[in-house]
mmCIF file of C-alpha atoms in Angstrom:
data_model
loop_
_atom_site.group_PDB
_atom_site.id
_atom_site.type_symbol
_atom_site.label_atom_id
_atom_site.label_comp_id
_atom_site.label_asym_id
_atom_site.label_seq_id
_atom_site.Cartn_x
_atom_site.Cartn_y
_atom_site.Cartn_z
ATOM 1 C CA MET A 10 18.323 113.345 44.595
ATOM 2 C CA ALA A 11 18.377 116.182 42.103
ATOM 3 C CA TRP A 12 18.059 119.696 43.410
ATOM 4 C CA ARG A 13 15.125 120.432 41.144
ATOM 5 C CA ASN A 14 13.064 118.528 38.589
ATOM 6 C CA HIS A 15 11.382 120.931 36.178
ATOM 7 C CA SER A 16 12.555 124.407 37.226
ATOM 8 C CA ILE A 17 13.234 126.801 34.374
ATOM 9 C CA ILE A 18 15.176 129.380 36.328
ATOM 10 C CA THR A 19 18.649 128.702 37.731
ATOM 11 C CA GLU A 20 19.038 131.664 40.076
ATOM 12 C CA PHE A 21 17.050 134.064 42.219
ATOM 13 C CA ILE A 22 17.341 137.825 42.515
ATOM 14 C CA LEU A 23 17.310 139.246 46.048
ATOM 15 C CA THR A 24 15.832 142.705 46.524
ATOM 16 C CA GLY A 25 18.001 143.244 49.603
ATOM 17 C CA LEU A 26 17.471 145.971 52.173
ATOM 18 C CA SER A 27 17.638 149.016 49.895
ATOM 19 C CA ASP A 28 18.178 150.131 46.274
ATOM 20 C CA ASP A 29 19.793 153.430 47.233
ATOM 21 C CA PRO A 30 23.626 153.185 46.834
ATOM 22 C CA HIS A 31 24.226 155.667 49.670
ATOM 23 C CA ILE A 32 21.966 153.750 52.065
ATOM 24 C CA GLN A 33 23.599 150.486 50.966
ATOM 25 C CA ALA A 34 27.021 151.919 51.845
ATOM 26 C CA LEU A 35 25.783 152.912 55.306
ATOM 27 C CA LEU A 36 24.146 149.520 55.801
ATOM 28 C CA PHE A 37 27.368 147.784 54.751
ATOM 29 C CA VAL A 38 29.331 149.640 57.435
ATOM 30 C CA LEU A 39 26.604 148.938 60.002
ATOM 31 C CA PHE A 40 26.340 145.201 59.346
ATOM 32 C CA LEU A 41 30.082 144.765 58.940
ATOM 33 C CA GLY A 42 30.425 146.272 62.413
ATOM 34 C CA ILE A 43 27.662 144.018 63.761
ATOM 35 C CA TYR A 44 29.273 140.928 62.214
ATOM 36 C CA LEU A 45 32.768 141.714 63.514
ATOM 37 C CA LEU A 46 31.436 142.464 67.007
ATOM 38 C CA THR A 47 29.409 139.239 66.898
ATOM 39 C CA MET A 48 32.520 137.248 65.987
ATOM 40 C CA MET A 49 34.660 138.930 68.649
ATOM 41 C CA GLY A 50 32.023 138.725 71.385
ATOM 42 C CA ASN A 51 31.210 135.060 70.904
ATOM 43 C CA LEU A 52 34.839 134.016 70.358
ATOM 44 C CA MET A 53 35.782 135.907 73.525
ATOM 45 C CA LEU A 54 33.066 134.104 75.469
ATOM 46 C CA LEU A 55 34.218 130.742 74.089
ATOM 47 C CA LEU A 56 37.821 131.534 75.041
ATOM 48 C CA VAL A 57 36.901 132.669 78.556
ATOM 49 C CA ILE A 58 34.763 129.606 79.267
ATOM 50 C CA ARG A 59 37.410 127.288 77.825
ATOM 51 C CA THR A 60 40.350 128.731 79.775
ATOM 52 C CA ASP A 61 38.734 129.538 83.151
ATOM 53 C CA SER A 62 38.256 126.404 85.238
ATOM 54 C CA ARG A 63 35.693 128.173 87.452
ATOM 55 C CA LEU A 64 33.312 128.201 84.475
ATOM 56 C CA HIS A 65 33.552 124.481 83.764
ATOM 57 C CA THR A 66 29.954 123.863 84.855
ATOM 58 C CA PRO A 67 26.843 122.694 82.937
ATOM 59 C CA MET A 68 25.471 126.240 82.667
ATOM 60 C CA TYR A 69 28.599 127.539 80.953
ATOM 61 C CA PHE A 70 28.993 124.390 78.869
ATOM 62 C CA PHE A 71 25.589 125.166 77.337
ATOM 63 C CA LEU A 72 26.511 128.845 77.046
ATOM 64 C CA SER A 73 29.669 127.974 75.098
ATOM 65 C CA ASN A 74 27.563 125.896 72.720
ATOM 66 C CA LEU A 75 25.161 128.818 72.343
ATOM 67 C CA SER A 76 28.090 131.091 71.442
ATOM 68 C CA PHE A 77 29.289 128.583 68.843
ATOM 69 C CA LEU A 78 25.762 128.417 67.381
ATOM 70 C CA ASP A 79 25.557 132.209 67.225
ATOM 71 C CA LEU A 80 28.835 132.259 65.286
ATOM 72 C CA CYS A 81 27.399 129.745 62.819
ATOM 73 C CA PHE A 82 23.963 131.353 62.608
ATOM 74 C CA SER A 83 25.334 134.817 61.891
ATOM 75 C CA SER A 84 27.756 133.423 59.289
ATOM 76 C CA VAL A 85 24.940 131.749 57.339
ATOM 77 C CA THR A 86 23.305 135.035 56.297
ATOM 78 C CA VAL A 87 25.396 138.124 57.127
ATOM 79 C CA PRO A 88 28.416 137.526 54.795
ATOM 80 C CA LYS A 89 26.053 137.123 51.822
ATOM 81 C CA LEU A 90 24.204 140.269 52.904
ATOM 82 C CA LEU A 91 27.491 142.201 53.050
ATOM 83 C CA LYS A 92 28.470 140.961 49.579
ATOM 84 C CA ASP A 93 25.107 141.981 48.122
ATOM 85 C CA LEU A 94 25.299 145.452 49.667
ATOM 86 C CA LEU A 95 28.408 146.014 47.509
ATOM 87 C CA SER A 96 26.933 144.424 44.372
ATOM 88 C CA GLU A 97 24.712 145.930 41.694
ATOM 89 C CA LYS A 98 23.059 142.584 40.949
ATOM 90 C CA LYS A 99 22.073 140.547 44.003
ATOM 91 C CA THR A 100 21.696 136.953 42.833
ATOM 92 C CA ILE A 101 21.928 133.492 44.339
ATOM 93 C CA SER A 102 21.678 130.128 42.584
ATOM 94 C CA VAL A 103 18.732 127.847 43.321
ATOM 95 C CA GLU A 104 21.127 125.311 44.868
ATOM 96 C CA GLY A 105 22.811 128.010 46.933
ATOM 97 C CA CYS A 106 19.444 129.303 48.084
ATOM 98 C CA LEU A 107 18.260 125.876 49.253
ATOM 99 C CA THR A 108 21.603 125.320 50.975
ATOM 100 C CA GLN A 109 21.136 128.586 52.851
ATOM 101 C CA VAL A 110 17.600 127.538 53.814
ATOM 102 C CA PHE A 111 18.985 124.280 55.227
ATOM 103 C CA PHE A 112 21.643 125.962 57.346
ATOM 104 C CA VAL A 113 19.225 128.625 58.600
ATOM 105 C CA PHE A 114 16.903 125.869 59.790
ATOM 106 C CA ILE A 115 19.593 123.723 61.379
ATOM 107 C CA THR A 116 21.289 126.563 63.281
ATOM 108 C CA ALA A 117 18.056 128.264 64.346
ATOM 109 C CA GLY A 118 16.478 124.928 65.237
ATOM 110 C CA THR A 119 19.443 123.830 67.317
ATOM 111 C CA GLU A 120 19.465 127.173 69.134
ATOM 112 C CA ALA A 121 15.780 126.762 70.006
ATOM 113 C CA PHE A 122 16.433 123.302 71.475
ATOM 114 C CA LEU A 123 19.519 124.570 73.309
ATOM 115 C CA LEU A 124 17.595 127.455 74.913
ATOM 116 C CA SER A 125 15.072 124.873 76.108
ATOM 117 C CA VAL A 126 17.863 122.730 77.562
ATOM 118 C CA MET A 127 19.340 125.789 79.302
ATOM 119 C CA ALA A 128 15.955 126.470 80.922
ATOM 120 C CA TYR A 129 15.918 122.907 82.300
ATOM 121 C CA ASP A 130 19.447 123.462 83.618
ATOM 122 C CA ARG A 131 18.283 126.579 85.517
ATOM 123 C CA TYR A 132 15.290 124.619 86.836
ATOM 124 C CA ALA A 133 17.551 121.867 88.170
ATOM 125 C CA ALA A 134 19.969 124.391 89.729
ATOM 126 C CA ILE A 135 17.309 126.464 91.510
ATOM 127 C CA CYS A 136 14.600 123.913 92.325
ATOM 128 C CA HIS A 137 16.887 120.955 93.161
ATOM 129 C CA PRO A 138 20.242 122.485 94.210
ATOM 130 C CA LEU A 139 21.333 119.495 96.319
ATOM 131 C CA LEU A 140 20.807 117.076 93.441
ATOM 132 C CA TYR A 141 22.062 119.424 90.712
ATOM 133 C CA GLY A 142 25.478 117.772 90.345
ATOM 134 C CA GLN A 143 23.898 114.352 89.944
ATOM 135 C CA VAL A 144 21.072 115.451 87.658
ATOM 136 C CA MET A 145 23.187 117.557 85.289
ATOM 137 C CA SER A 146 26.092 115.175 84.799
ATOM 138 C CA SER A 147 28.648 115.861 82.088
ATOM 139 C CA GLN A 148 27.390 112.844 80.122
ATOM 140 C CA LEU A 149 23.809 114.142 80.183
ATOM 141 C CA CYS A 150 24.927 117.618 79.113
ATOM 142 C CA VAL A 151 26.744 116.227 76.080
ATOM 143 C CA ARG A 152 23.767 114.040 75.169
ATOM 144 C CA LEU A 153 21.360 116.988 75.414
ATOM 145 C CA VAL A 154 23.534 119.079 73.078
ATOM 146 C CA LEU A 155 23.886 116.205 70.599
ATOM 147 C CA ALA A 156 20.132 115.591 70.750
ATOM 148 C CA SER A 157 19.533 119.291 70.003
ATOM 149 C CA TRP A 158 21.709 119.080 66.884
ATOM 150 C CA GLY A 159 20.151 115.756 65.855
ATOM 151 C CA LEU A 160 16.515 116.862 66.146
ATOM 152 C CA ALA A 161 17.202 120.161 64.389
ATOM 153 C CA SER A 162 19.048 118.328 61.594
ATOM 154 C CA LEU A 163 16.134 115.949 61.083
ATOM 155 C CA ASN A 164 13.672 118.838 60.911
ATOM 156 C CA SER A 165 15.935 120.716 58.465
ATOM 157 C CA VAL A 166 16.241 117.719 56.141
ATOM 158 C CA ILE A 167 12.451 117.284 56.039
ATOM 159 C CA ILE A 168 11.885 120.973 55.296
ATOM 160 C CA VAL A 169 14.534 121.137 52.565
ATOM 161 C CA LEU A 170 13.238 117.960 50.926
ATOM 162 C CA LEU A 171 9.910 119.763 50.540
ATOM 163 C CA ALA A 172 11.637 122.760 48.980
ATOM 164 C CA ILE A 173 13.706 120.641 46.578
ATOM 165 C CA ASN A 174 10.532 119.319 44.951
ATOM 166 C CA LEU A 175 9.216 122.809 44.202
ATOM 167 C CA ASP A 176 9.249 124.059 40.598
ATOM 168 C CA PHE A 177 10.256 127.651 39.876
ATOM 169 C CA CYS A 178 9.080 128.753 36.442
ATOM 170 C CA GLU A 179 9.064 132.519 35.881
ATOM 171 C CA ALA A 180 9.078 134.598 39.059
ATOM 172 C CA GLN A 181 12.588 134.791 40.440
ATOM 173 C CA THR A 182 12.665 137.891 42.640
ATOM 174 C CA ILE A 183 12.850 137.206 46.378
ATOM 175 C CA HIS A 184 11.618 140.241 48.306
ATOM 176 C CA HIS A 185 14.132 139.708 51.050
ATOM 177 C CA TYR A 186 17.861 139.955 51.745
ATOM 178 C CA THR A 187 18.325 136.214 52.230
ATOM 179 C CA CYS A 188 16.775 132.875 51.282
ATOM 180 C CA GLU A 189 14.088 131.814 53.710
ATOM 181 C CA LEU A 190 11.387 129.282 52.962
ATOM 182 C CA PRO A 191 8.409 131.652 53.489
ATOM 183 C CA SER A 192 9.893 133.936 50.815
ATOM 184 C CA LEU A 193 10.413 131.060 48.345
ATOM 185 C CA PHE A 194 6.878 129.679 48.391
ATOM 186 C CA PRO A 195 5.256 132.610 46.520
ATOM 187 C CA LEU A 196 7.751 132.118 43.651
ATOM 188 C CA SER A 197 6.864 128.494 43.016
ATOM 189 C CA CYS A 198 4.548 127.411 40.205
ATOM 190 C CA SER A 199 3.873 124.134 42.043
ATOM 191 C CA ASP A 200 0.962 123.500 44.391
ATOM 192 C CA ILE A 201 2.414 124.733 47.687
ATOM 193 C CA SER A 202 -0.623 124.252 49.952
ATOM 194 C CA ILE A 203 0.752 121.052 51.471
ATOM 195 C CA ASN A 204 4.213 122.585 51.831
ATOM 196 C CA ILE A 205 2.816 125.592 53.700
ATOM 197 C CA ASP A 206 0.778 123.333 55.993
ATOM 198 C CA ILE A 207 3.841 121.212 56.766
ATOM 199 C CA LEU A 208 5.976 124.313 57.386
ATOM 200 C CA ILE A 209 3.388 125.747 59.795
ATOM 201 C CA CYS A 210 3.022 122.392 61.586
ATOM 202 C CA SER A 211 6.796 122.030 61.782
ATOM 203 C CA THR A 212 7.186 125.560 63.159
ATOM 204 C CA LEU A 213 4.428 125.028 65.720
ATOM 205 C CA LEU A 214 5.761 121.631 66.814
ATOM 206 C CA HIS A 215 9.327 122.904 66.955
ATOM 207 C CA GLY A 216 8.333 126.159 68.614
ATOM 208 C CA LEU A 217 5.946 124.654 71.147
ATOM 209 C CA GLY A 218 8.192 121.634 71.697
ATOM 210 C CA THR A 219 11.009 123.934 72.760
ATOM 211 C CA PHE A 220 9.024 126.798 74.307
ATOM 212 C CA LEU A 221 6.724 124.729 76.536
ATOM 213 C CA PRO A 222 9.644 123.173 78.508
ATOM 214 C CA ILE A 223 10.966 126.723 78.974
ATOM 215 C CA PHE A 224 7.545 127.885 80.191
ATOM 216 C CA PHE A 225 7.072 125.003 82.638
ATOM 217 C CA SER A 226 10.669 125.275 83.873
ATOM 218 C CA TYR A 227 10.235 128.955 84.656
ATOM 219 C CA THR A 228 6.845 128.363 86.261
ATOM 220 C CA ARG A 229 8.560 126.074 88.766
ATOM 221 C CA ILE A 230 11.550 128.410 89.074
ATOM 222 C CA VAL A 231 9.377 131.444 89.898
ATOM 223 C CA SER A 232 7.383 129.383 92.390
ATOM 224 C CA THR A 233 10.591 128.271 94.104
ATOM 225 C CA ILE A 234 12.121 131.764 94.134
ATOM 226 C CA LEU A 235 9.004 133.308 95.685
ATOM 227 C CA ARG A 236 9.338 130.870 98.591
ATOM 228 C CA ILE A 237 12.867 132.108 99.356
ATOM 229 C CA THR A 238 12.662 134.294 102.454
ATOM 230 C CA SER A 239 15.873 136.333 102.104
ATOM 231 C CA THR A 240 15.846 139.245 99.677
ATOM 232 C CA SER A 241 19.484 138.660 98.678
ATOM 233 C CA GLY A 242 18.857 134.984 97.941
ATOM 234 C CA ARG A 243 15.798 135.820 95.867
ATOM 235 C CA SER A 244 17.681 138.482 93.941
ATOM 236 C CA LYS A 245 20.607 136.141 93.258
ATOM 237 C CA ALA A 246 18.260 133.417 91.985
ATOM 238 C CA PHE A 247 16.476 135.838 89.646
ATOM 239 C CA SER A 248 19.780 137.205 88.329
ATOM 240 C CA THR A 249 20.913 133.730 87.218
ATOM 241 C CA CYS A 250 17.792 133.456 85.024
ATOM 242 C CA SER A 251 17.384 136.993 83.675
ATOM 243 C CA SER A 252 20.033 136.648 80.938
ATOM 244 C CA HIS A 253 18.476 133.446 79.639
ATOM 245 C CA LEU A 254 14.973 134.937 79.692
ATOM 246 C CA ILE A 255 16.094 137.932 77.619
ATOM 247 C CA ALA A 256 17.759 135.593 75.082
ATOM 248 C CA VAL A 257 14.572 133.499 74.866
ATOM 249 C CA ILE A 258 12.335 136.523 74.280
ATOM 250 C CA LEU A 259 14.623 137.968 71.591
ATOM 251 C CA PHE A 260 14.979 134.684 69.709
ATOM 252 C CA PHE A 261 11.501 133.165 69.940
ATOM 253 C CA GLY A 262 9.672 136.463 69.501
ATOM 254 C CA SER A 263 11.251 137.331 66.151
ATOM 255 C CA GLY A 264 11.456 133.721 64.899
ATOM 256 C CA LEU A 265 7.780 132.924 65.450
ATOM 257 C CA ILE A 266 6.716 136.232 63.878
ATOM 258 C CA ARG A 267 8.737 135.401 60.758
ATOM 259 C CA TYR A 268 7.520 131.827 60.251
ATOM 260 C CA LEU A 269 3.904 132.007 61.439
ATOM 261 C CA MET A 270 2.812 135.302 59.850
ATOM 262 C CA PRO A 271 2.019 135.419 56.106
ATOM 263 C CA THR A 272 4.952 136.565 53.988
ATOM 264 C CA SER A 273 4.371 140.035 52.566
ATOM 265 C CA GLY A 274 7.856 141.346 51.791
ATOM 266 C CA SER A 275 7.171 144.101 54.309
ATOM 267 C CA SER A 276 9.599 145.822 56.653
ATOM 268 C CA LEU A 277 8.340 143.571 59.475
ATOM 269 C CA ASP A 278 9.557 140.484 57.564
ATOM 270 C CA LEU A 279 13.003 142.025 57.129
ATOM 271 C CA LEU A 280 13.228 143.308 60.700
ATOM 272 C CA SER A 281 12.192 140.002 62.266
ATOM 273 C CA SER A 282 14.773 138.123 60.159
ATOM 274 C CA LEU A 283 17.499 140.649 60.993
ATOM 275 C CA GLN A 284 16.558 140.402 64.657
ATOM 276 C CA TYR A 285 17.149 136.668 65.048
ATOM 277 C CA SER A 286 19.895 136.197 62.427
ATOM 278 C CA ALA A 287 22.089 139.261 63.013
ATOM 279 C CA VAL A 288 21.102 141.196 66.135
ATOM 280 C CA THR A 289 20.449 138.333 68.587
ATOM 281 C CA PRO A 290 23.867 136.646 67.956
ATOM 282 C CA LEU A 291 25.443 140.049 68.686
ATOM 283 C CA LEU A 292 23.446 140.646 71.862
ATOM 284 C CA ASN A 293 23.726 137.188 73.451
ATOM 285 C CA PRO A 294 27.391 137.485 74.548
ATOM 286 C CA LEU A 295 26.712 141.025 75.796
ATOM 287 C CA ILE A 296 23.651 139.889 77.761
ATOM 288 C CA TYR A 297 25.459 136.968 79.366
ATOM 289 C CA SER A 298 28.635 138.918 80.143
ATOM 290 C CA LEU A 299 27.184 142.240 81.329
ATOM 291 C CA LYS A 300 24.534 140.620 83.552
ATOM 292 C CA ASN A 301 26.697 137.807 84.913
ATOM 293 C CA VAL A 302 29.185 138.524 87.717
ATOM 294 C CA GLU A 303 31.073 135.257 87.166
ATOM 295 C CA VAL A 304 31.570 135.910 83.451
ATOM 296 C CA LYS A 305 32.706 139.484 84.052
ATOM 297 C CA ALA A 306 35.223 138.288 86.635
ATOM 298 C CA ALA A 307 36.425 135.536 84.274
ATOM 299 C CA VAL A 308 36.839 138.059 81.435
ATOM 300 C CA ARG A 309 38.997 140.248 83.690
ATOM 301 C CA ARG A 310 41.124 137.276 84.736
ATOM 302 C CA THR A 311 41.560 136.150 81.124
ATOM 303 C CA VAL A 312 42.515 139.637 79.912
ATOM 304 C CA GLU A 313 44.997 140.068 82.778
ATOM 305 C CA LYS A 314 46.451 136.638 82.068
ATOM 306 C CA TYR A 315 47.089 137.377 78.385
ATOM 307 C CA LEU A 316 48.361 140.893 79.081
ATOM 308 C CA HIS A 317 50.843 139.423 81.539
ATOM 309 C CA TYR A 318 51.816 136.775 78.996
ATOM 310 C CA PHE A 319 52.606 139.320 76.258
ATOM 311 C CA ARG A 320 54.594 141.656 78.493
#
């Protein structure tokens, strides 16, 4: 299928985050630092989980997949942002823009499904601890991850097929730093009413389809924790869920704001996109390592192991 049928323009112009060269230089340093820390943090978490046998459990299997997704998600948008911060003319081809839209949807969509799966894992661990090993078998864990990728891929293909059929005639300035579907619709000279309705329905179905299992899982988890009589046991149970809850709030909060609110090119649009595409991938490894005793201990063991190896 052709990328476009009757479009006159061949590229879009991105307004970026600022027109001021001095601010752009500062932003380049800031986001380069964020990107490098994101890469190091998530690669470190992947390495620790891979090398420490104590972390070979379903919870950390899902966490390693989340770290891999955060690497991918951040790499879809931040490198292009860094390039544009050093460029006078910020352009992207129509094909490149639609490709970026596809990968934003597939990585973000998979992360939403994975966060839902991780909530079910915490539900099984806390509400059914004696059956946890049987319920969360290695085969089921792999299938849940593959299903997350598969469903997100299907949703991404449907969304991008809608975008491919749009015609872009004159307007070519995207009031954003990256290509996202809500920012493309106002530029089209086609009838986009159906496309907007499908995007909203897709976002609601995807969002509710992943958030509702999280909500019901945590409803049962809280109910179970409140029945625990010992304060230490209750505190330990809450601590195993707090990292995941923070990740859910950061990701779903900014994502739903971006795709359900009307696009205006405002600072809120930019901030919500930066939150889930750049900041959340940076914070996730910090949240899971700083608030998790097992991960902190595994990091120490891994560092000591490699220091001993290089001596």
